[in-house]
Amino acid sequence: METGLVSCEWLKAELEREGAGKVHVVDSTWYLPNSPFAVPEGCSGAQAAFSAGPRLPGSVFFDVDAVSSQHPMGLPHMLPNEETFSAAMAALGIEPDARVVGYDRH
Protein backbone atom coordinates (compact mmCIF):
# COMPACT_ATOMS: atom_id res chain seq x y z
CA MET A 1 0.00 0.00 0.00
CA GLU A 2 1.54 3.27 -1.11
CA THR A 3 -1.08 5.71 0.16
CA GLY A 4 -3.44 6.14 3.08
CA LEU A 5 -6.44 5.52 0.84
CA VAL A 6 -7.41 2.09 -0.42
CA SER A 7 -9.93 0.98 -2.98
CA CYS A 8 -12.78 -1.42 -2.41
CA GLU A 9 -10.97 -3.82 -4.71
CA TRP A 10 -7.80 -3.64 -2.62
CA LEU A 11 -9.74 -4.26 0.61
CA LYS A 12 -11.60 -7.24 -0.89
CA ALA A 13 -8.34 -8.76 -2.13
CA GLU A 14 -6.61 -8.27 1.23
CA LEU A 15 -9.52 -9.76 3.16
CA GLU A 16 -9.42 -12.84 0.89
CA ARG A 17 -5.64 -13.23 0.71
CA GLU A 18 -4.24 -15.99 2.90
CA GLY A 19 -1.19 -15.16 4.97
CA ALA A 20 -1.59 -11.42 4.48
CA GLY A 21 -2.20 -10.70 8.15
CA LYS A 22 -5.45 -9.48 9.56
CA VAL A 23 -6.98 -6.28 8.26
CA HIS A 24 -9.32 -4.68 10.79
CA VAL A 25 -12.29 -2.95 9.18
CA VAL A 26 -13.74 -0.15 11.30
CA ASP A 27 -17.02 1.69 10.67
CA SER A 28 -16.49 5.18 12.05
CA THR A 29 -19.66 6.72 10.67
CA TRP A 30 -20.73 9.94 12.32
CA TYR A 31 -23.75 12.00 11.35
CA LEU A 32 -23.38 15.77 11.32
CA PRO A 33 -26.46 17.37 12.87
CA ASN A 34 -28.52 19.81 10.78
CA SER A 35 -26.78 19.03 7.51
CA PRO A 36 -27.19 16.90 4.39
CA PHE A 37 -25.20 14.30 6.34
CA ALA A 38 -27.63 14.21 9.27
CA VAL A 39 -29.02 10.96 10.61
CA PRO A 40 -31.27 9.41 7.97
CA GLU A 41 -34.98 9.51 8.66
CA GLY A 42 -36.07 6.57 10.80
CA CYS A 43 -32.55 5.91 12.13
CA SER A 44 -31.55 6.61 15.73
CA GLY A 45 -27.85 7.12 15.05
CA ALA A 46 -24.68 5.70 13.56
CA GLN A 47 -24.33 2.79 15.97
CA ALA A 48 -27.96 1.78 15.41
CA ALA A 49 -27.40 1.92 11.64
CA PHE A 50 -24.30 -0.25 12.03
CA SER A 51 -26.19 -2.77 14.15
CA ALA A 52 -29.09 -2.89 11.69
CA GLY A 53 -26.72 -3.38 8.73
CA PRO A 54 -25.79 -3.88 6.06
CA ARG A 55 -22.13 -3.42 6.89
CA LEU A 56 -18.79 -4.68 5.65
CA PRO A 57 -18.21 -8.27 6.78
CA GLY A 58 -16.16 -8.52 9.98
CA SER A 59 -16.29 -4.80 10.67
CA VAL A 60 -16.57 -3.26 14.13
CA PHE A 61 -18.15 0.05 15.12
CA PHE A 62 -15.98 2.90 16.43
CA ASP A 63 -17.91 5.63 18.25
CA VAL A 64 -16.03 8.82 17.39
CA ASP A 65 -17.97 10.89 19.94
CA ALA A 66 -17.15 8.46 22.76
CA VAL A 67 -13.43 9.28 22.53
CA SER A 68 -13.47 12.89 21.32
CA SER A 69 -11.58 15.32 23.52
CA GLN A 70 -13.00 18.39 25.14
CA HIS A 71 -11.61 21.53 23.55
CA PRO A 72 -10.90 24.52 25.81
CA MET A 73 -13.13 26.67 23.56
CA GLY A 74 -15.97 24.13 23.63
CA LEU A 75 -15.44 22.86 20.09
CA PRO A 76 -16.95 19.38 19.65
CA HIS A 77 -15.49 16.25 18.08
CA MET A 78 -11.79 17.01 18.61
CA LEU A 79 -9.26 14.21 18.22
CA PRO A 80 -8.48 12.36 21.44
CA ASN A 81 -5.01 12.10 22.92
CA GLU A 82 -2.89 9.06 22.07
CA GLU A 83 -3.74 7.18 25.28
CA THR A 84 -7.50 7.56 24.82
CA PHE A 85 -7.36 6.54 21.17
CA SER A 86 -5.10 3.55 21.93
CA ALA A 87 -7.46 2.36 24.66
CA ALA A 88 -10.45 2.65 22.31
CA MET A 89 -8.66 0.62 19.62
CA ALA A 90 -7.56 -1.99 22.16
CA ALA A 91 -11.17 -2.33 23.33
CA LEU A 92 -12.04 -3.24 19.72
CA GLY A 93 -9.27 -5.86 19.66
CA ILE A 94 -6.95 -3.77 17.49
CA GLU A 95 -3.25 -3.93 18.35
CA PRO A 96 -0.85 -0.99 17.78
CA ASP A 97 0.85 -2.67 14.79
CA ALA A 98 -2.39 -3.78 13.10
CA ARG A 99 -3.53 -2.81 9.63
CA VAL A 100 -6.77 -0.83 9.90
CA VAL A 101 -9.20 0.36 7.24
CA GLY A 102 -11.69 2.92 8.47
CA TYR A 103 -14.82 3.85 6.58
CA ASP A 104 -18.13 5.61 7.00
CA ARG A 105 -21.46 5.37 5.24
CA HIS A 106 -21.32 8.74 3.49
mmCIF file of N, CA and C in Angstrom:
data_model
loop_
_atom_site.group_PDB
_atom_site.id
_atom_site.type_symbol
_atom_site.label_atom_id
_atom_site.label_comp_id
_atom_site.label_asym_id
_atom_site.label_seq_id
_atom_site.Cartn_x
_atom_site.Cartn_y
_atom_site.Cartn_z
ATOM 1 N N MET A 1 0.856 -1.175 0.000
ATOM 2 C CA MET A 1 0.000 0.000 0.000
ATOM 3 C C MET A 1 0.898 1.233 0.000
ATOM 4 N N GLU A 2 0.700 2.102 -0.965
ATOM 5 C CA GLU A 2 1.543 3.274 -1.105
ATOM 6 C C GLU A 2 0.897 4.542 -0.564
ATOM 7 N N THR A 3 -0.401 4.522 -0.326
ATOM 8 C CA THR A 3 -1.079 5.712 0.164
ATOM 9 C C THR A 3 -1.952 5.354 1.359
ATOM 10 N N GLY A 4 -2.533 6.373 1.965
ATOM 11 C CA GLY A 4 -3.438 6.145 3.078
ATOM 12 C C GLY A 4 -4.830 5.754 2.626
ATOM 13 N N LEU A 5 -5.127 5.887 1.358
ATOM 14 C CA LEU A 5 -6.438 5.524 0.836
ATOM 15 C C LEU A 5 -6.350 4.186 0.107
ATOM 16 N N VAL A 6 -7.368 3.366 0.287
ATOM 17 C CA VAL A 6 -7.405 2.088 -0.420
ATOM 18 C C VAL A 6 -8.724 1.982 -1.173
ATOM 19 N N SER A 7 -8.712 1.198 -2.194
ATOM 20 C CA SER A 7 -9.926 0.985 -2.981
ATOM 21 C C SER A 7 -10.718 -0.186 -2.399
ATOM 22 N N CYS A 8 -11.959 -0.269 -2.803
ATOM 23 C CA CYS A 8 -12.784 -1.416 -2.410
ATOM 24 C C CYS A 8 -12.166 -2.704 -2.929
ATOM 25 N N GLU A 9 -11.590 -2.653 -4.124
ATOM 26 C CA GLU A 9 -10.972 -3.825 -4.714
ATOM 27 C C GLU A 9 -9.767 -4.276 -3.885
ATOM 28 N N TRP A 10 -8.955 -3.310 -3.436
ATOM 29 C CA TRP A 10 -7.796 -3.645 -2.615
ATOM 30 C C TRP A 10 -8.255 -4.301 -1.314
ATOM 31 N N LEU A 11 -9.259 -3.724 -0.665
ATOM 32 C CA LEU A 11 -9.744 -4.265 0.607
ATOM 33 C C LEU A 11 -10.269 -5.687 0.413
ATOM 34 N N LYS A 12 -11.051 -5.891 -0.621
ATOM 35 C CA LYS A 12 -11.596 -7.236 -0.891
ATOM 36 C C LYS A 12 -10.461 -8.245 -1.082
ATOM 37 N N ALA A 13 -9.472 -7.864 -1.872
ATOM 38 C CA ALA A 13 -8.339 -8.761 -2.128
ATOM 39 C C ALA A 13 -7.571 -9.062 -0.846
ATOM 40 N N GLU A 14 -7.350 -8.063 -0.018
ATOM 41 C CA GLU A 14 -6.612 -8.267 1.230
ATOM 42 C C GLU A 14 -7.393 -9.134 2.208
ATOM 43 N N LEU A 15 -8.700 -8.953 2.258
ATOM 44 C CA LEU A 15 -9.518 -9.758 3.161
ATOM 45 C C LEU A 15 -9.546 -11.224 2.725
ATOM 46 N N GLU A 16 -9.391 -11.467 1.421
ATOM 47 C CA GLU A 16 -9.425 -12.837 0.888
ATOM 48 C C GLU A 16 -8.055 -13.496 0.816
ATOM 49 N N ARG A 17 -6.998 -12.705 0.898
ATOM 50 C CA ARG A 17 -5.637 -13.230 0.713
ATOM 51 C C ARG A 17 -5.156 -13.955 1.962
ATOM 52 N N GLU A 18 -4.763 -15.202 1.785
ATOM 53 C CA GLU A 18 -4.243 -15.994 2.903
ATOM 54 C C GLU A 18 -2.833 -15.554 3.238
ATOM 55 N N GLY A 19 -2.532 -15.506 4.527
ATOM 56 C CA GLY A 19 -1.189 -15.159 4.970
ATOM 57 C C GLY A 19 -0.869 -13.688 4.918
ATOM 58 N N ALA A 20 -1.844 -12.846 4.609
ATOM 59 C CA ALA A 20 -1.591 -11.418 4.484
ATOM 60 C C ALA A 20 -1.593 -10.711 5.832
ATOM 61 N N GLY A 21 -2.052 -11.374 6.870
ATOM 62 C CA GLY A 21 -2.198 -10.702 8.152
ATOM 63 C C GLY A 21 -3.563 -10.049 8.215
ATOM 64 N N LYS A 22 -4.091 -9.981 9.397
ATOM 65 C CA LYS A 22 -5.453 -9.476 9.565
ATOM 66 C C LYS A 22 -5.549 -7.999 9.211
ATOM 67 N N VAL A 23 -6.615 -7.672 8.524
ATOM 68 C CA VAL A 23 -6.978 -6.278 8.263
ATOM 69 C C VAL A 23 -8.234 -6.016 9.095
ATOM 70 N N HIS A 24 -8.159 -5.048 9.981
ATOM 71 C CA HIS A 24 -9.315 -4.677 10.795
ATOM 72 C C HIS A 24 -10.125 -3.628 10.036
ATOM 73 N N VAL A 25 -11.404 -3.874 9.888
ATOM 74 C CA VAL A 25 -12.288 -2.952 9.182
ATOM 75 C C VAL A 25 -13.157 -2.263 10.236
ATOM 76 N N VAL A 26 -13.095 -0.929 10.254
ATOM 77 C CA VAL A 26 -13.737 -0.149 11.303
ATOM 78 C C VAL A 26 -14.714 0.852 10.698
ATOM 79 N N ASP A 27 -15.986 0.720 11.075
ATOM 80 C CA ASP A 27 -17.016 1.686 10.672
ATOM 81 C C ASP A 27 -16.966 2.838 11.657
ATOM 82 N N SER A 28 -16.574 3.994 11.187
ATOM 83 C CA SER A 28 -16.489 5.176 12.048
ATOM 84 C C SER A 28 -17.469 6.253 11.590
ATOM 85 N N THR A 29 -18.631 5.803 11.139
ATOM 86 C CA THR A 29 -19.664 6.721 10.670
ATOM 87 C C THR A 29 -20.076 7.669 11.778
ATOM 88 N N TRP A 30 -20.233 8.917 11.412
ATOM 89 C CA TRP A 30 -20.730 9.944 12.324
ATOM 90 C C TRP A 30 -21.639 10.857 11.519
ATOM 91 N N TYR A 31 -22.794 11.142 12.056
ATOM 92 C CA TYR A 31 -23.751 11.998 11.347
ATOM 93 C C TYR A 31 -23.680 13.421 11.877
ATOM 94 N N LEU A 32 -23.447 14.355 10.981
ATOM 95 C CA LEU A 32 -23.381 15.769 11.322
ATOM 96 C C LEU A 32 -24.785 16.322 11.480
ATOM 97 N N PRO A 33 -25.104 16.840 12.662
ATOM 98 C CA PRO A 33 -26.455 17.374 12.870
ATOM 99 C C PRO A 33 -26.767 18.547 11.934
ATOM 100 N N ASN A 34 -28.025 18.674 11.573
ATOM 101 C CA ASN A 34 -28.516 19.812 10.777
ATOM 102 C C ASN A 34 -27.759 20.017 9.466
ATOM 103 N N SER A 35 -27.491 18.924 8.776
ATOM 104 C CA SER A 35 -26.780 19.031 7.506
ATOM 105 C C SER A 35 -27.289 17.950 6.563
ATOM 106 N N PRO A 36 -26.824 17.977 5.313
ATOM 107 C CA PRO A 36 -27.187 16.896 4.390
ATOM 108 C C PRO A 36 -26.684 15.537 4.870
ATOM 109 N N PHE A 37 -25.749 15.547 5.804
ATOM 110 C CA PHE A 37 -25.202 14.302 6.337
ATOM 111 C C PHE A 37 -25.801 13.959 7.699
ATOM 112 N N ALA A 38 -26.967 14.500 8.003
ATOM 113 C CA ALA A 38 -27.634 14.214 9.267
ATOM 114 C C ALA A 38 -28.136 12.779 9.281
ATOM 115 N N VAL A 39 -28.515 12.325 10.456
ATOM 116 C CA VAL A 39 -29.017 10.956 10.613
ATOM 117 C C VAL A 39 -30.195 10.747 9.660
ATOM 118 N N PRO A 40 -30.168 9.675 8.883
ATOM 119 C CA PRO A 40 -31.273 9.408 7.965
ATOM 120 C C PRO A 40 -32.593 9.236 8.709
ATOM 121 N N GLU A 41 -33.653 9.627 8.060
ATOM 122 C CA GLU A 41 -34.981 9.506 8.660
ATOM 123 C C GLU A 41 -35.241 8.063 9.078
ATOM 124 N N GLY A 42 -35.749 7.893 10.285
ATOM 125 C CA GLY A 42 -36.069 6.571 10.799
ATOM 126 C C GLY A 42 -34.899 5.859 11.452
ATOM 127 N N CYS A 43 -33.741 6.512 11.520
ATOM 128 C CA CYS A 43 -32.554 5.915 12.134
ATOM 129 C C CYS A 43 -32.241 6.670 13.424
ATOM 130 N N SER A 44 -31.832 5.949 14.452
ATOM 131 C CA SER A 44 -31.548 6.614 15.726
ATOM 132 C C SER A 44 -30.069 6.880 15.956
ATOM 133 N N GLY A 45 -29.260 6.782 14.920
ATOM 134 C CA GLY A 45 -27.852 7.117 15.053
ATOM 135 C C GLY A 45 -26.950 6.145 14.327
ATOM 136 N N ALA A 46 -25.660 6.482 14.311
ATOM 137 C CA ALA A 46 -24.682 5.699 13.560
ATOM 138 C C ALA A 46 -24.534 4.282 14.104
ATOM 139 N N GLN A 47 -24.498 4.136 15.415
ATOM 140 C CA GLN A 47 -24.335 2.791 15.967
ATOM 141 C C GLN A 47 -25.557 1.933 15.677
ATOM 142 N N ALA A 48 -26.744 2.527 15.739
ATOM 143 C CA ALA A 48 -27.961 1.783 15.408
ATOM 144 C C ALA A 48 -27.951 1.362 13.941
ATOM 145 N N ALA A 49 -27.490 2.260 13.065
ATOM 146 C CA ALA A 49 -27.398 1.922 11.643
ATOM 147 C C ALA A 49 -26.399 0.793 11.418
ATOM 148 N N PHE A 50 -25.282 0.828 12.139
ATOM 149 C CA PHE A 50 -24.296 -0.250 12.035
ATOM 150 C C PHE A 50 -24.900 -1.577 12.479
ATOM 151 N N SER A 51 -25.589 -1.548 13.613
ATOM 152 C CA SER A 51 -26.185 -2.774 14.150
ATOM 153 C C SER A 51 -27.242 -3.346 13.211
ATOM 154 N N ALA A 52 -28.024 -2.454 12.585
ATOM 155 C CA ALA A 52 -29.088 -2.893 11.691
ATOM 156 C C ALA A 52 -28.530 -3.419 10.360
ATOM 157 N N GLY A 53 -27.330 -2.950 9.985
ATOM 158 C CA GLY A 53 -26.722 -3.382 8.729
ATOM 159 C C GLY A 53 -27.390 -2.731 7.529
ATOM 160 N N PRO A 54 -26.941 -3.026 6.348
ATOM 161 C CA PRO A 54 -25.790 -3.881 6.058
ATOM 162 C C PRO A 54 -24.490 -3.177 6.418
ATOM 163 N N ARG A 55 -23.459 -3.959 6.578
ATOM 164 C CA ARG A 55 -22.135 -3.421 6.890
ATOM 165 C C ARG A 55 -21.084 -4.324 6.251
ATOM 166 N N LEU A 56 -19.863 -3.852 6.213
ATOM 167 C CA LEU A 56 -18.794 -4.676 5.651
ATOM 168 C C LEU A 56 -18.555 -5.876 6.559
ATOM 169 N N PRO A 57 -18.399 -7.055 5.980
ATOM 170 C CA PRO A 57 -18.206 -8.272 6.783
ATOM 171 C C PRO A 57 -17.016 -8.147 7.734
ATOM 172 N N GLY A 58 -17.225 -8.527 8.982
ATOM 173 C CA GLY A 58 -16.156 -8.516 9.977
ATOM 174 C C GLY A 58 -15.853 -7.152 10.563
ATOM 175 N N SER A 59 -16.590 -6.134 10.163
ATOM 176 C CA SER A 59 -16.294 -4.797 10.668
ATOM 177 C C SER A 59 -16.772 -4.618 12.100
ATOM 178 N N VAL A 60 -16.173 -3.646 12.774
ATOM 179 C CA VAL A 60 -16.572 -3.258 14.127
ATOM 180 C C VAL A 60 -16.943 -1.788 14.083
ATOM 181 N N PHE A 61 -17.728 -1.348 15.073
ATOM 182 C CA PHE A 61 -18.148 0.049 15.120
ATOM 183 C C PHE A 61 -17.253 0.833 16.068
ATOM 184 N N PHE A 62 -16.787 1.986 15.619
ATOM 185 C CA PHE A 62 -15.978 2.900 16.426
ATOM 186 C C PHE A 62 -16.785 4.167 16.650
ATOM 187 N N ASP A 63 -17.116 4.449 17.897
ATOM 188 C CA ASP A 63 -17.910 5.628 18.254
ATOM 189 C C ASP A 63 -16.988 6.833 18.418
ATOM 190 N N VAL A 64 -16.913 7.653 17.398
ATOM 191 C CA VAL A 64 -16.033 8.820 17.391
ATOM 192 C C VAL A 64 -16.336 9.743 18.567
ATOM 193 N N ASP A 65 -17.608 9.989 18.839
ATOM 194 C CA ASP A 65 -17.971 10.886 19.936
ATOM 195 C C ASP A 65 -17.552 10.346 21.300
ATOM 196 N N ALA A 66 -17.495 9.041 21.459
ATOM 197 C CA ALA A 66 -17.147 8.459 22.759
ATOM 198 C C ALA A 66 -15.706 8.752 23.159
ATOM 199 N N VAL A 67 -14.839 9.025 22.214
ATOM 200 C CA VAL A 67 -13.432 9.281 22.527
ATOM 201 C C VAL A 67 -12.989 10.705 22.196
ATOM 202 N N SER A 68 -13.883 11.529 21.681
ATOM 203 C CA SER A 68 -13.471 12.886 21.323
ATOM 204 C C SER A 68 -13.072 13.667 22.576
ATOM 205 N N SER A 69 -12.089 14.534 22.404
ATOM 206 C CA SER A 69 -11.575 15.322 23.522
ATOM 207 C C SER A 69 -12.349 16.619 23.663
ATOM 208 N N GLN A 70 -12.393 17.093 24.881
ATOM 209 C CA GLN A 70 -12.998 18.394 25.143
ATOM 210 C C GLN A 70 -12.001 19.482 24.753
ATOM 211 N N HIS A 71 -12.452 20.425 23.964
ATOM 212 C CA HIS A 71 -11.609 21.533 23.546
ATOM 213 C C HIS A 71 -11.813 22.689 24.524
ATOM 214 N N PRO A 72 -10.751 23.412 24.869
ATOM 215 C CA PRO A 72 -10.903 24.524 25.812
ATOM 216 C C PRO A 72 -11.928 25.574 25.376
ATOM 217 N N MET A 73 -12.164 25.695 24.064
ATOM 218 C CA MET A 73 -13.128 26.674 23.559
ATOM 219 C C MET A 73 -14.506 26.044 23.341
ATOM 220 N N GLY A 74 -14.677 24.791 23.753
ATOM 221 C CA GLY A 74 -15.966 24.132 23.630
ATOM 222 C C GLY A 74 -16.250 23.532 22.269
ATOM 223 N N LEU A 75 -15.242 23.434 21.417
ATOM 224 C CA LEU A 75 -15.439 22.857 20.086
ATOM 225 C C LEU A 75 -15.661 21.354 20.209
ATOM 226 N N PRO A 76 -16.663 20.822 19.537
ATOM 227 C CA PRO A 76 -16.951 19.384 19.647
ATOM 228 C C PRO A 76 -16.106 18.541 18.697
ATOM 229 N N HIS A 77 -16.046 17.269 18.980
ATOM 230 C CA HIS A 77 -15.490 16.253 18.076
ATOM 231 C C HIS A 77 -13.996 16.417 17.800
ATOM 232 N N MET A 78 -13.228 16.874 18.773
ATOM 233 C CA MET A 78 -11.789 17.013 18.607
ATOM 234 C C MET A 78 -11.112 15.652 18.778
ATOM 235 N N LEU A 79 -9.990 15.467 18.120
ATOM 236 C CA LEU A 79 -9.262 14.212 18.215
ATOM 237 C C LEU A 79 -8.839 13.950 19.657
ATOM 238 N N PRO A 80 -8.903 12.696 20.080
ATOM 239 C CA PRO A 80 -8.477 12.364 21.441
ATOM 240 C C PRO A 80 -6.951 12.312 21.526
ATOM 241 N N ASN A 81 -6.456 12.269 22.760
ATOM 242 C CA ASN A 81 -5.015 12.096 22.925
ATOM 243 C C ASN A 81 -4.652 10.643 22.587
ATOM 244 N N GLU A 82 -3.372 10.378 22.497
ATOM 245 C CA GLU A 82 -2.894 9.062 22.075
ATOM 246 C C GLU A 82 -3.365 7.950 23.015
ATOM 247 N N GLU A 83 -3.345 8.200 24.310
ATOM 248 C CA GLU A 83 -3.739 7.175 25.278
ATOM 249 C C GLU A 83 -5.217 6.810 25.135
ATOM 250 N N THR A 84 -6.065 7.803 24.967
ATOM 251 C CA THR A 84 -7.501 7.555 24.823
ATOM 252 C C THR A 84 -7.788 6.792 23.542
ATOM 253 N N PHE A 85 -7.147 7.220 22.450
ATOM 254 C CA PHE A 85 -7.357 6.538 21.172
ATOM 255 C C PHE A 85 -6.840 5.100 21.226
ATOM 256 N N SER A 86 -5.667 4.899 21.813
ATOM 257 C CA SER A 86 -5.100 3.554 21.931
ATOM 258 C C SER A 86 -6.010 2.642 22.737
ATOM 259 N N ALA A 87 -6.556 3.160 23.831
ATOM 260 C CA ALA A 87 -7.463 2.361 24.659
ATOM 261 C C ALA A 87 -8.730 1.992 23.895
ATOM 262 N N ALA A 88 -9.246 2.927 23.098
ATOM 263 C CA ALA A 88 -10.450 2.648 22.310
ATOM 264 C C ALA A 88 -10.173 1.576 21.261
ATOM 265 N N MET A 89 -9.013 1.635 20.610
ATOM 266 C CA MET A 89 -8.656 0.621 19.617
ATOM 267 C C MET A 89 -8.448 -0.735 20.289
ATOM 268 N N ALA A 90 -7.788 -0.733 21.435
ATOM 269 C CA ALA A 90 -7.560 -1.987 22.163
ATOM 270 C C ALA A 90 -8.882 -2.622 22.572
ATOM 271 N N ALA A 91 -9.857 -1.807 22.950
ATOM 272 C CA ALA A 91 -11.174 -2.329 23.329
ATOM 273 C C ALA A 91 -11.863 -3.008 22.147
ATOM 274 N N LEU A 92 -11.492 -2.621 20.925
ATOM 275 C CA LEU A 92 -12.036 -3.243 19.720
ATOM 276 C C LEU A 92 -11.194 -4.437 19.265
ATOM 277 N N GLY A 93 -10.140 -4.741 20.014
ATOM 278 C CA GLY A 93 -9.273 -5.864 19.657
ATOM 279 C C GLY A 93 -8.220 -5.514 18.628
ATOM 280 N N ILE A 94 -7.908 -4.231 18.496
ATOM 281 C CA ILE A 94 -6.948 -3.773 17.495
ATOM 282 C C ILE A 94 -5.635 -3.426 18.182
ATOM 283 N N GLU A 95 -4.577 -4.129 17.785
ATOM 284 C CA GLU A 95 -3.247 -3.935 18.353
ATOM 285 C C GLU A 95 -2.542 -2.752 17.680
ATOM 286 N N PRO A 96 -1.537 -2.162 18.347
ATOM 287 C CA PRO A 96 -0.847 -0.991 17.782
ATOM 288 C C PRO A 96 -0.219 -1.207 16.404
ATOM 289 N N ASP A 97 0.197 -2.431 16.083
ATOM 290 C CA ASP A 97 0.852 -2.669 14.791
ATOM 291 C C ASP A 97 -0.093 -3.229 13.738
ATOM 292 N N ALA A 98 -1.397 -3.207 14.018
ATOM 293 C CA ALA A 98 -2.391 -3.780 13.103
ATOM 294 C C ALA A 98 -2.617 -2.895 11.880
ATOM 295 N N ARG A 99 -3.086 -3.540 10.813
ATOM 296 C CA ARG A 99 -3.528 -2.808 9.626
ATOM 297 C C ARG A 99 -5.012 -2.521 9.811
ATOM 298 N N VAL A 100 -5.392 -1.260 9.639
ATOM 299 C CA VAL A 100 -6.772 -0.834 9.895
ATOM 300 C C VAL A 100 -7.287 -0.056 8.689
ATOM 301 N N VAL A 101 -8.506 -0.403 8.277
ATOM 302 C CA VAL A 101 -9.197 0.362 7.241
ATOM 303 C C VAL A 101 -10.443 0.938 7.890
ATOM 304 N N GLY A 102 -10.521 2.248 7.931
ATOM 305 C CA GLY A 102 -11.692 2.924 8.472
ATOM 306 C C GLY A 102 -12.586 3.404 7.347
ATOM 307 N N TYR A 103 -13.879 3.364 7.585
ATOM 308 C CA TYR A 103 -14.822 3.851 6.576
ATOM 309 C C TYR A 103 -16.032 4.454 7.275
ATOM 310 N N ASP A 104 -16.818 5.194 6.523
ATOM 311 C CA ASP A 104 -18.131 5.613 6.999
ATOM 312 C C ASP A 104 -19.130 5.471 5.877
ATOM 313 N N ARG A 105 -20.388 5.648 6.196
ATOM 314 C CA ARG A 105 -21.463 5.368 5.236
ATOM 315 C C ARG A 105 -21.746 6.511 4.270
ATOM 316 N N HIS A 106 -21.037 7.597 4.356
ATOM 317 C CA HIS A 106 -21.315 8.741 3.492
ATOM 318 C C HIS A 106 -20.659 8.575 2.144
#
